[in-house]
mmCIF file of C-alpha atoms in Angstrom:
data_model
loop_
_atom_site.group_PDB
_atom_site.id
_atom_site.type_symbol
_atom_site.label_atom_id
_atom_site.label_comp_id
_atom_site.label_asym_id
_atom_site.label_seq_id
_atom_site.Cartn_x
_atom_site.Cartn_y
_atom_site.Cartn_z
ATOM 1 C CA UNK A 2 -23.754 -39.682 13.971
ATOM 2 C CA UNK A 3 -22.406 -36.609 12.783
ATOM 3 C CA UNK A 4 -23.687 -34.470 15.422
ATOM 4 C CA UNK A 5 -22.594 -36.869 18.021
ATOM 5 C CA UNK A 6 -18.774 -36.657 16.472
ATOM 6 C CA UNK A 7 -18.501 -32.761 16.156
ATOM 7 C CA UNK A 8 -19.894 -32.271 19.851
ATOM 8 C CA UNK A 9 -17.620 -35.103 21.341
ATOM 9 C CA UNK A 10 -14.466 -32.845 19.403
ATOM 10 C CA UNK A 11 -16.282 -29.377 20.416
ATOM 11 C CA UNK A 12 -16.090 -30.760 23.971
ATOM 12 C CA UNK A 13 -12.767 -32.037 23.812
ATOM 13 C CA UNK A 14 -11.184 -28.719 22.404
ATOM 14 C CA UNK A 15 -13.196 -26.244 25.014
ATOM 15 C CA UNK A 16 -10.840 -27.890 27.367
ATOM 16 C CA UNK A 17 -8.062 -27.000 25.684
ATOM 17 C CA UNK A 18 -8.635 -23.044 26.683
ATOM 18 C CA UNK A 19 -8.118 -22.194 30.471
ATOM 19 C CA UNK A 20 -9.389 -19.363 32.634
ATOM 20 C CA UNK A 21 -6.238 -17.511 31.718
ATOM 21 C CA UNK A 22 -6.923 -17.601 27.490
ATOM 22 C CA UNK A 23 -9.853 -15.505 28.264
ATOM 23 C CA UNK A 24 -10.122 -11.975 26.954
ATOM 24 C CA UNK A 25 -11.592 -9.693 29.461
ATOM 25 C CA UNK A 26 -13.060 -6.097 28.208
ATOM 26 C CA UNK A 27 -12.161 -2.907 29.729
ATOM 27 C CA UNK A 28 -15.372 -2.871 31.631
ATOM 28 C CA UNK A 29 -15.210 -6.308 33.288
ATOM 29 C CA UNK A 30 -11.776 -4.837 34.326
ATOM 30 C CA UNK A 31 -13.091 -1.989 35.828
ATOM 31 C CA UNK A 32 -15.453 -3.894 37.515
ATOM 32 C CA UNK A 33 -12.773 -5.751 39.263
ATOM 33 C CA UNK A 34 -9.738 -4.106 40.350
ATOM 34 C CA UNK A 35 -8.367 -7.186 41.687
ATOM 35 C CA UNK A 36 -7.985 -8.822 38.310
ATOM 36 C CA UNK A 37 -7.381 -5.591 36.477
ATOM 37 C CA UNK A 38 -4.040 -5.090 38.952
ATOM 38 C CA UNK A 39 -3.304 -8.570 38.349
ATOM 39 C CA UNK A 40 -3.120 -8.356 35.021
ATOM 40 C CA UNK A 41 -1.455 -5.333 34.895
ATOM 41 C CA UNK A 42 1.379 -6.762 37.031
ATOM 42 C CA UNK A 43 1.449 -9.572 35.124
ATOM 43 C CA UNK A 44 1.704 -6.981 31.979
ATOM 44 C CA UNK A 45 4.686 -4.807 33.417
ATOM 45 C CA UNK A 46 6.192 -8.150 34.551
ATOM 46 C CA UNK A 47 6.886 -9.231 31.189
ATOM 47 C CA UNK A 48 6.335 -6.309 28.398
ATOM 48 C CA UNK A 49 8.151 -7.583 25.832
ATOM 49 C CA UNK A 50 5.927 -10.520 25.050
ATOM 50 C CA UNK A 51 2.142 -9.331 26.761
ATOM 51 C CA UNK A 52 2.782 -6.007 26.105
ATOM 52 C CA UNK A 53 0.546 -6.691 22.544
ATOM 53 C CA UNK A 54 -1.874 -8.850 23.781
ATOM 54 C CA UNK A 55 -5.595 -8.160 23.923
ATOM 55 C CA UNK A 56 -5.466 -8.385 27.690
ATOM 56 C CA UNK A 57 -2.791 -6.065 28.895
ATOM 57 C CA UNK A 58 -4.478 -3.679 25.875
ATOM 58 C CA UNK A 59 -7.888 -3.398 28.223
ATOM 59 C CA UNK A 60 -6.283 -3.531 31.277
ATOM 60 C CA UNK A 61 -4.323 -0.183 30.530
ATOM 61 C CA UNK A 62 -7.447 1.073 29.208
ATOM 62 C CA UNK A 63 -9.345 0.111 32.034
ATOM 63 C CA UNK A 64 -6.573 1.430 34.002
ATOM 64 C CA UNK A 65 -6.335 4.901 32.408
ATOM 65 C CA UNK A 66 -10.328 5.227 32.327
ATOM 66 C CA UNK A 67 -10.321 4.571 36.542
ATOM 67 C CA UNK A 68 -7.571 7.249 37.004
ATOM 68 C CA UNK A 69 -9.796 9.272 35.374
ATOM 69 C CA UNK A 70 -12.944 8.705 37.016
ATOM 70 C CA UNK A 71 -10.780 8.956 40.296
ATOM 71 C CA UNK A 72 -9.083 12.306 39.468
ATOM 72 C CA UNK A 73 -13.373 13.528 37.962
ATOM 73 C CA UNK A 74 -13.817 12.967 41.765
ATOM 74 C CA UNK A 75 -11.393 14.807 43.523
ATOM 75 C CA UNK A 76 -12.018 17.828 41.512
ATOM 76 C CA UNK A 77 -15.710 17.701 42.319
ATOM 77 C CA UNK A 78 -16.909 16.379 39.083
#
């Protein structure tokens, strides 16, 4: 009986969390630009509260590590 009643409330609270509450890491975001200039929009959109948030964290990390790849590149490296 218990472990019928904590899976029926472990179901009922992963619902709670959407697609957005996830954290993605720097390399998922560099993986996908799309979502990584998403979230960086969504970032410089509203700094004062994302600014701090795990998120917008990786995304300028992921952000700063592309630029460099990109500029590696176009020197020839």
């Amino acid at each position: 009986m218990k472990h019928l009643l904590l899976g029926i409330v472990m179901l009922a609270l992963s619902g709670c969390f959407s697609e957005e509450d996830r954290i993605y890491t720097v390399d998922e975001l560099m993986a996908d630009e799309v979502l990584l200039a998403k979230i960086i929009s969504e970032c410089r959109n509203n700094p004062g509260t994302l600014r701090q948030t795990p998120n917008c964290q990786n995304a300028a990390a992921a952000d700063w590590k592309l630029r460099l790849e990109r500029m590696n590149r176009a020197l020839g490296g």
